[in-house]
Tab-separated table of N, CA, C and O in Angstrom:
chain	number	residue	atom	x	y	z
A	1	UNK	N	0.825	-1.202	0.000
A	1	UNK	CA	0.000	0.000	0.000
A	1	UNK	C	0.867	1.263	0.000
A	1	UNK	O	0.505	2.332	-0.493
A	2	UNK	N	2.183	1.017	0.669
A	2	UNK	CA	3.196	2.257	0.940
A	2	UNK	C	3.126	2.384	-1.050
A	2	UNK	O	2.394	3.117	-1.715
A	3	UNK	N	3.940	1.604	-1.431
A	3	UNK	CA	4.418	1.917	-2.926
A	3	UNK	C	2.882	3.063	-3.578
A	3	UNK	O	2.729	4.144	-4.146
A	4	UNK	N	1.976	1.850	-2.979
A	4	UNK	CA	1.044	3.088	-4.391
A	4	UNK	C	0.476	4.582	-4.089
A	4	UNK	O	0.034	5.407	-4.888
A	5	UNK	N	0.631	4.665	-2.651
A	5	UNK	CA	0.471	5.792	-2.260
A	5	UNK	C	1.843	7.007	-2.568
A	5	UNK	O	1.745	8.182	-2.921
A	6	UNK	N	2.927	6.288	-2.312
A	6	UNK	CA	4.069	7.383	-3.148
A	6	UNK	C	3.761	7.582	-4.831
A	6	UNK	O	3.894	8.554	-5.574
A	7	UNK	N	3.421	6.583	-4.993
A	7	UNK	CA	3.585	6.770	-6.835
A	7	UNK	C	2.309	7.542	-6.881
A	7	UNK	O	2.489	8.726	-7.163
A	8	UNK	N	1.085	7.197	-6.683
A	8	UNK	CA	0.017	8.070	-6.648
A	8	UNK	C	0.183	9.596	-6.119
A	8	UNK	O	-0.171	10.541	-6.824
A	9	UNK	N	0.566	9.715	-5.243
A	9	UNK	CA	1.264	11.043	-4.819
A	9	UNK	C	1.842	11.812	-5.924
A	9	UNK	O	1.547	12.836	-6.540
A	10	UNK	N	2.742	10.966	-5.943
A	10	UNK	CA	4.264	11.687	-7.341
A	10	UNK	C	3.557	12.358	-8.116
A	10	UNK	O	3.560	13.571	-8.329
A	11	UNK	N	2.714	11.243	-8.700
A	11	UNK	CA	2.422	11.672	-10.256
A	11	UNK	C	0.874	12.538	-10.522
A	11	UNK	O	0.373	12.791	-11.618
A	12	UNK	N	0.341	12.875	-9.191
A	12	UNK	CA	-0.981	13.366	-8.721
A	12	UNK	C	-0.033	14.774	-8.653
A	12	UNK	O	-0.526	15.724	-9.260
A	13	UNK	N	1.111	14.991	-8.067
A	13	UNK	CA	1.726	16.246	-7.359
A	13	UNK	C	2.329	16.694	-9.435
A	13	UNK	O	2.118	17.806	-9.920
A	14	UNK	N	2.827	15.864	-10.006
A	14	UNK	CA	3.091	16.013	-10.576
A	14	UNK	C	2.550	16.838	-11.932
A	14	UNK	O	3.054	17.671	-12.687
A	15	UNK	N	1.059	16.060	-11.822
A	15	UNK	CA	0.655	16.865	-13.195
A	15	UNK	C	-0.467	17.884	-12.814
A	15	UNK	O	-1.268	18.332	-13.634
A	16	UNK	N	-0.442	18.238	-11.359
A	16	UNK	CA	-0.937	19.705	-11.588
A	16	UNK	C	-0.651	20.369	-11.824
A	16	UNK	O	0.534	20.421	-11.496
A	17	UNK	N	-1.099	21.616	-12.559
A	17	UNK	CA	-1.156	22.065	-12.968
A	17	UNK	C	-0.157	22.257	-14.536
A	17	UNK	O	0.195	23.274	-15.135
A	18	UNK	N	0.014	21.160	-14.749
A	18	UNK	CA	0.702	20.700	-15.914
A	18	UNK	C	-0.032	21.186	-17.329
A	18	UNK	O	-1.262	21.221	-17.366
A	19	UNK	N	0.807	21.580	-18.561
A	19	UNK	CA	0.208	21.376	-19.751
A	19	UNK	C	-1.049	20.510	-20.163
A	19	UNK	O	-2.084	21.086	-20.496
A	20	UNK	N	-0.964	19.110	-20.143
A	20	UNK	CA	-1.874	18.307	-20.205
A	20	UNK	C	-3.607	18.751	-19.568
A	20	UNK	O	-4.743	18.796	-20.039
A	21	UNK	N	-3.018	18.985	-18.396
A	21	UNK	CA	-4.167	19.290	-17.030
A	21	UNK	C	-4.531	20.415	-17.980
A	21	UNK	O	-5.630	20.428	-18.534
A	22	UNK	N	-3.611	21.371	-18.177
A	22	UNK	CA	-4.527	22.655	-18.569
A	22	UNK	C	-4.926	22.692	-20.498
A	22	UNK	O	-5.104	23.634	-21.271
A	23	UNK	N	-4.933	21.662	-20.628
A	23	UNK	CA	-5.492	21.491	-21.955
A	23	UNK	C	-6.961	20.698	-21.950
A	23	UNK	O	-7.955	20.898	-22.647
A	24	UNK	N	-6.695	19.643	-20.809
A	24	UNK	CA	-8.086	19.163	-20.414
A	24	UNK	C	-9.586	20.486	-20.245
A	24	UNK	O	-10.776	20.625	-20.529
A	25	UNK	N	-8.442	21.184	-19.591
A	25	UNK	CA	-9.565	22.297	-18.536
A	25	UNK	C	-9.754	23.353	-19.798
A	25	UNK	O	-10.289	24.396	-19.421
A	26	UNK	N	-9.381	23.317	-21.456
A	26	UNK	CA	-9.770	23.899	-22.239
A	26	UNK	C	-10.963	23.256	-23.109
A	26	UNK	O	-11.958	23.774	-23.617
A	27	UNK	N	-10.567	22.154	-23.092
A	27	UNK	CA	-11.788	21.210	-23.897
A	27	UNK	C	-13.179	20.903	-23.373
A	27	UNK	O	-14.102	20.299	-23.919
A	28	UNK	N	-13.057	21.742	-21.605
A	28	UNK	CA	-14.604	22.261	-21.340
A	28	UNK	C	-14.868	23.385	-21.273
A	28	UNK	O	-15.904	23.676	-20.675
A	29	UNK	N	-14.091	24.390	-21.819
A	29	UNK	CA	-14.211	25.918	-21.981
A	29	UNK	C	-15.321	25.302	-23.745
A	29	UNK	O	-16.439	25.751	-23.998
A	30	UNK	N	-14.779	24.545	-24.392
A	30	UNK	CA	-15.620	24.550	-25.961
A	30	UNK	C	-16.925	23.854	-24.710
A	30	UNK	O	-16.791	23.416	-23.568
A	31	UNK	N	-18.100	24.027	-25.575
A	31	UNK	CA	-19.472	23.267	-24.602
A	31	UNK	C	-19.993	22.076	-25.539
A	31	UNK	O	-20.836	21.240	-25.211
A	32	UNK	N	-19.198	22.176	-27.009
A	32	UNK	CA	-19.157	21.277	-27.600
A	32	UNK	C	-18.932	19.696	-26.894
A	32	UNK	O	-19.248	18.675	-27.503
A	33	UNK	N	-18.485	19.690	-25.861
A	33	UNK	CA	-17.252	18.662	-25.321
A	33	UNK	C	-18.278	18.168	-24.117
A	33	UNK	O	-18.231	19.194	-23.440
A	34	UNK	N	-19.011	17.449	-23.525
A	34	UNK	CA	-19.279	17.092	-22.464
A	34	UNK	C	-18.678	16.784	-20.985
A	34	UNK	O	-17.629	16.164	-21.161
A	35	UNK	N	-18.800	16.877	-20.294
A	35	UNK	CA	-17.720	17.136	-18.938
A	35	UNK	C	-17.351	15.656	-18.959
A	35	UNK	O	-16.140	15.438	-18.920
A	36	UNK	N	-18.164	14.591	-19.013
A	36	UNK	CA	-18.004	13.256	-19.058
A	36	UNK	C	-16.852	13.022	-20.013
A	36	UNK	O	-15.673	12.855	-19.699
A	37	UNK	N	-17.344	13.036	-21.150
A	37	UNK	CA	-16.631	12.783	-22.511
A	37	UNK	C	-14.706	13.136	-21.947
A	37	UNK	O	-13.640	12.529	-21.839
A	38	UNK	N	-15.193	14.295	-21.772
A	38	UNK	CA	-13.782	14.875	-21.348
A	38	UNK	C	-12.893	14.323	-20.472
A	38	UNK	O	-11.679	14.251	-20.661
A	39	UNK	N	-13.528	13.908	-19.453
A	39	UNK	CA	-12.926	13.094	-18.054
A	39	UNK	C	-12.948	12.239	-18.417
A	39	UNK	O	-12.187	11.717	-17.602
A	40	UNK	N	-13.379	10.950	-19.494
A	40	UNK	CA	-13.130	9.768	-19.665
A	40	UNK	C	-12.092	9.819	-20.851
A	40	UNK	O	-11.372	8.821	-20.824
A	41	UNK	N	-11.876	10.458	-21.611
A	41	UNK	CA	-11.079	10.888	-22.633
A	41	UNK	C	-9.588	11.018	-22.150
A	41	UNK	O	-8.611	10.421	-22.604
A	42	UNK	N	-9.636	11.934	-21.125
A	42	UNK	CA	-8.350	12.488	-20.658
A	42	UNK	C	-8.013	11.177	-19.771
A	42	UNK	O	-6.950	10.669	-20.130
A	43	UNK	N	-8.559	10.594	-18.850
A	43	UNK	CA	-8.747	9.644	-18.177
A	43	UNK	C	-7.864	8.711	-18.904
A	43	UNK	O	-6.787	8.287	-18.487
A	44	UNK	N	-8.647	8.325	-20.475
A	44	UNK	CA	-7.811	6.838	-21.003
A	44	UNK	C	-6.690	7.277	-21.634
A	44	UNK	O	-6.186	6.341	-22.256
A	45	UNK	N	-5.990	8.435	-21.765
A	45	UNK	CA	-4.829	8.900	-22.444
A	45	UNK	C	-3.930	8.730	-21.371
A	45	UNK	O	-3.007	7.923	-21.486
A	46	UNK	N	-4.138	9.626	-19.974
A	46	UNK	CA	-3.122	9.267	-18.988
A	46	UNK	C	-3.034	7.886	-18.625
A	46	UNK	O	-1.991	7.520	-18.085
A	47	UNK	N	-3.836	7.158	-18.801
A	47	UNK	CA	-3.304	6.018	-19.147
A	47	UNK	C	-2.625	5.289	-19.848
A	47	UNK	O	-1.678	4.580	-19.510
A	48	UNK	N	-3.145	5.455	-20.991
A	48	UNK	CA	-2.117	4.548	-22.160
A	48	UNK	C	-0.536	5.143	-22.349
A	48	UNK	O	0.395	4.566	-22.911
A	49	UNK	N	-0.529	6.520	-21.683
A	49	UNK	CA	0.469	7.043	-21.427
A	49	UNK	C	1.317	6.500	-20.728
A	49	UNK	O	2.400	6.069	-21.125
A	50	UNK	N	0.787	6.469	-19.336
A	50	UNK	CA	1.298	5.385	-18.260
A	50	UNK	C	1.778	3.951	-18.336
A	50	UNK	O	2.620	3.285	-17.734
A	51	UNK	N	1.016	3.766	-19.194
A	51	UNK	CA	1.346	2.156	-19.643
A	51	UNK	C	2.673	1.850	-20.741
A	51	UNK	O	3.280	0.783	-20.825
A	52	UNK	N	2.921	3.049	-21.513
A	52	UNK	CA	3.582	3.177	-22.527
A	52	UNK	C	5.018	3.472	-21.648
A	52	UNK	O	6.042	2.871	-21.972
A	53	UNK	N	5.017	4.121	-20.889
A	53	UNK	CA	6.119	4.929	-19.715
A	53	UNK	C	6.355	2.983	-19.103
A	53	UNK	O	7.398	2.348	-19.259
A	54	UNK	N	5.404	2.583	-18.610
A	54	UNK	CA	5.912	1.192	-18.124
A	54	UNK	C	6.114	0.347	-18.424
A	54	UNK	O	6.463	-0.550	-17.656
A	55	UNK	N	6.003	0.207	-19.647
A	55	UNK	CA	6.425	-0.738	-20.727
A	55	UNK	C	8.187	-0.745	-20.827
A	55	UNK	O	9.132	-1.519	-20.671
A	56	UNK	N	7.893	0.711	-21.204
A	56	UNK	CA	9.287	0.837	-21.635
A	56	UNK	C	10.792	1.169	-20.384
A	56	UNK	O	12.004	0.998	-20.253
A	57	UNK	N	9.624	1.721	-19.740
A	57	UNK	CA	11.180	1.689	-17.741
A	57	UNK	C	10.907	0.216	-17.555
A	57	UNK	O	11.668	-0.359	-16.777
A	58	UNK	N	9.904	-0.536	-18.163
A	58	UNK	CA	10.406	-1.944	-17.737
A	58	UNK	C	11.254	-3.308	-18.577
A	58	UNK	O	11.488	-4.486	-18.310
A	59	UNK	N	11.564	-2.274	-19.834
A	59	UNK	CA	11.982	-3.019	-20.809
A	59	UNK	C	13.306	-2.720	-20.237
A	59	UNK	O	13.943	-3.628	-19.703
A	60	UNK	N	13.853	-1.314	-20.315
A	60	UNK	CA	14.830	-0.164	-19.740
A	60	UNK	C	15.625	-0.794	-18.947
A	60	UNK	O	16.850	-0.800	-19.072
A	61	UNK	N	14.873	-1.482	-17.906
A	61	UNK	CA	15.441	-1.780	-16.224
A	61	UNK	C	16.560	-2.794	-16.434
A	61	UNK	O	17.523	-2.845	-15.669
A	62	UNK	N	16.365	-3.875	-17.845
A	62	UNK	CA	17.437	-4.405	-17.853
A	62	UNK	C	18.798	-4.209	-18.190
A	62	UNK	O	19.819	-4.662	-17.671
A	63	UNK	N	18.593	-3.297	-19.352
A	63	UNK	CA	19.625	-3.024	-19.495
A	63	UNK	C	20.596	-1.638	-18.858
A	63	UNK	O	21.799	-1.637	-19.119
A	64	UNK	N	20.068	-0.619	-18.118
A	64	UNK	CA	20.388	0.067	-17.432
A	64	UNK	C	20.485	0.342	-15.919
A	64	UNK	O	20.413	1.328	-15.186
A	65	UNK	N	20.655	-0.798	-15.807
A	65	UNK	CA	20.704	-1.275	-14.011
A	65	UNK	C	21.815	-0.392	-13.736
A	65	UNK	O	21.552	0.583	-13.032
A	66	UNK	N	23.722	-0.616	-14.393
A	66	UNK	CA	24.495	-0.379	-13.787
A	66	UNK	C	24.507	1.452	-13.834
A	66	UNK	O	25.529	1.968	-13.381
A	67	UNK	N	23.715	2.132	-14.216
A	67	UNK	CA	23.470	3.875	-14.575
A	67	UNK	C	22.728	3.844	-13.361
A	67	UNK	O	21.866	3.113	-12.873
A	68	UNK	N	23.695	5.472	-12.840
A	68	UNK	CA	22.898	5.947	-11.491
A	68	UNK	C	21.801	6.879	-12.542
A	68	UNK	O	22.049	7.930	-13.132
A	69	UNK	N	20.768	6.227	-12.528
A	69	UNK	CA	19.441	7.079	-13.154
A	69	UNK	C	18.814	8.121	-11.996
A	69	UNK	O	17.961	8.904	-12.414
A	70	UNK	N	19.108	8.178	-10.820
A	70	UNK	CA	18.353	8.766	-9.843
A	70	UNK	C	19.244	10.014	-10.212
A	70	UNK	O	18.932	11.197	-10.344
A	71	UNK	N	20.184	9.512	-10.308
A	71	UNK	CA	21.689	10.773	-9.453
A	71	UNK	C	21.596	11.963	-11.515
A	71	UNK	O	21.715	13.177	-11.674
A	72	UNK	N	21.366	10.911	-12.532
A	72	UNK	CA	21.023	11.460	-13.743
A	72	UNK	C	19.532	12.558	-14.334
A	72	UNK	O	19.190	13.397	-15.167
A	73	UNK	N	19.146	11.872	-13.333
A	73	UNK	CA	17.609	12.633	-13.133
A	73	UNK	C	17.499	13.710	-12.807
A	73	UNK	O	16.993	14.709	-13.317
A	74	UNK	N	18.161	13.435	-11.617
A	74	UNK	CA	18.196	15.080	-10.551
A	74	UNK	C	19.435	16.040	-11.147
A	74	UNK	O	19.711	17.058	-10.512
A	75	UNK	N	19.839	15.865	-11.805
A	75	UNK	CA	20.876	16.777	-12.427
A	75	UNK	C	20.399	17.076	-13.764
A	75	UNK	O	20.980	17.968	-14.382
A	76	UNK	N	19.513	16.517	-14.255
A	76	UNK	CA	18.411	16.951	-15.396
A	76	UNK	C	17.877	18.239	-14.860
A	76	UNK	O	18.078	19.429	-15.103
A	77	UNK	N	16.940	17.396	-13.844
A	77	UNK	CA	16.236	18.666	-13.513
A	77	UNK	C	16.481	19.801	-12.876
A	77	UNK	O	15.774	20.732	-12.492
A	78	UNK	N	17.768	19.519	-12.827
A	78	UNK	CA	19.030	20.623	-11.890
A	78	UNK	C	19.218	21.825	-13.140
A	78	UNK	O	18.904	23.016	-13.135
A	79	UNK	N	19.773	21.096	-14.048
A	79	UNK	CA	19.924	21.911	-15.160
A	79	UNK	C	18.569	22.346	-15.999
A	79	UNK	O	18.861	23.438	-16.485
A	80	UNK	N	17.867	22.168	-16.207
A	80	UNK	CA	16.592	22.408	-16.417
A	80	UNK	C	15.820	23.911	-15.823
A	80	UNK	O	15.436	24.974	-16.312
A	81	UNK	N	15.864	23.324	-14.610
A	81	UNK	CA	16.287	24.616	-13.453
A	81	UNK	C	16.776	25.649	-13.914
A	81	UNK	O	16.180	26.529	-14.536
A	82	UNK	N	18.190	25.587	-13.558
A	82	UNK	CA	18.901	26.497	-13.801
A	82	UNK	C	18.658	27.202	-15.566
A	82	UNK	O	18.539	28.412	-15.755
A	83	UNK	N	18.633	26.413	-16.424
A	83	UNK	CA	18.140	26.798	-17.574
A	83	UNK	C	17.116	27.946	-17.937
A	83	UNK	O	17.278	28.882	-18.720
A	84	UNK	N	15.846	27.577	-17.040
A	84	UNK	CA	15.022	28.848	-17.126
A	84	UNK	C	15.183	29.390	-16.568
A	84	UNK	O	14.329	30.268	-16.691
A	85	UNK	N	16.214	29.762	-15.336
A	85	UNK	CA	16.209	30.937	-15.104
A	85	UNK	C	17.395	31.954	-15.551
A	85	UNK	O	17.501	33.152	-15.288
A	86	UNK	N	18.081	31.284	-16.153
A	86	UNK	CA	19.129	31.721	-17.002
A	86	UNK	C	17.912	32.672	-18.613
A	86	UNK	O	18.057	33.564	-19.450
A	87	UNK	N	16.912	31.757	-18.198
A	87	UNK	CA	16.376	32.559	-19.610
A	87	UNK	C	15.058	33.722	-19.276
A	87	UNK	O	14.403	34.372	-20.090
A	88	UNK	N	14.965	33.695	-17.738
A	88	UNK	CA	14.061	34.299	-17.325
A	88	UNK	C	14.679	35.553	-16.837
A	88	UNK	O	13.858	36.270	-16.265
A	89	UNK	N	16.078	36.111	-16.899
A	89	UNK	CA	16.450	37.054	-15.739
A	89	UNK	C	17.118	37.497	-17.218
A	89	UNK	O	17.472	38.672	-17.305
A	90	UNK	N	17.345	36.475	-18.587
A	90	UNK	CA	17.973	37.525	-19.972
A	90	UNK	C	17.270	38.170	-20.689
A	90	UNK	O	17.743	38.654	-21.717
A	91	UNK	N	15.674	38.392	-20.273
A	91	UNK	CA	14.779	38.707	-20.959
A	91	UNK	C	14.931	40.690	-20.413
A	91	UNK	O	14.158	41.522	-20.888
């Protein structure tokens, strides 16, 4: 129960207010779109998304065991970081 409550967490913390999220929350600005339609729509994409992401970190896992992926990650998003604000303070 611990595991799915972190991963549920993560990826709950994760895509708020995310692109995705705020593209959902445009496709009920049209009234064309039913609130349902929409939530089951967006619903089966973050899924097949998810599934596609676990497919492949589980294809991944074998052959990249001996890569510190954690320590590669966080220095992604280190630089990433630092990136926009390198582009936010040249404006």
């Amino acid at each position: 129960m611990h595991g799915y409550l972190v991963v549920f967490g993560t990826v709950f913390l994760a895509e708020l207010g995310d692109k995705t999220q705020l593209a959902t929350l445009l496709f009920l600005f049209d009234q064309r779109h039913a609130p349902a339609i929409v939530f089951f729509a967006a619903s089966m994409a973050l899924i097949a998304s998810t599934a596609v992401a676990v497919v492949l970190g589980s294809a991944a896992q074998r052959y990249l065991t001996m890569l510190p992926l954690q320590a590669i990650a966080g220095v992604s998003f280190l630089a990433m970081g630092v990136w926009m604000l390198v582009e936010h303070f040249r404006r």
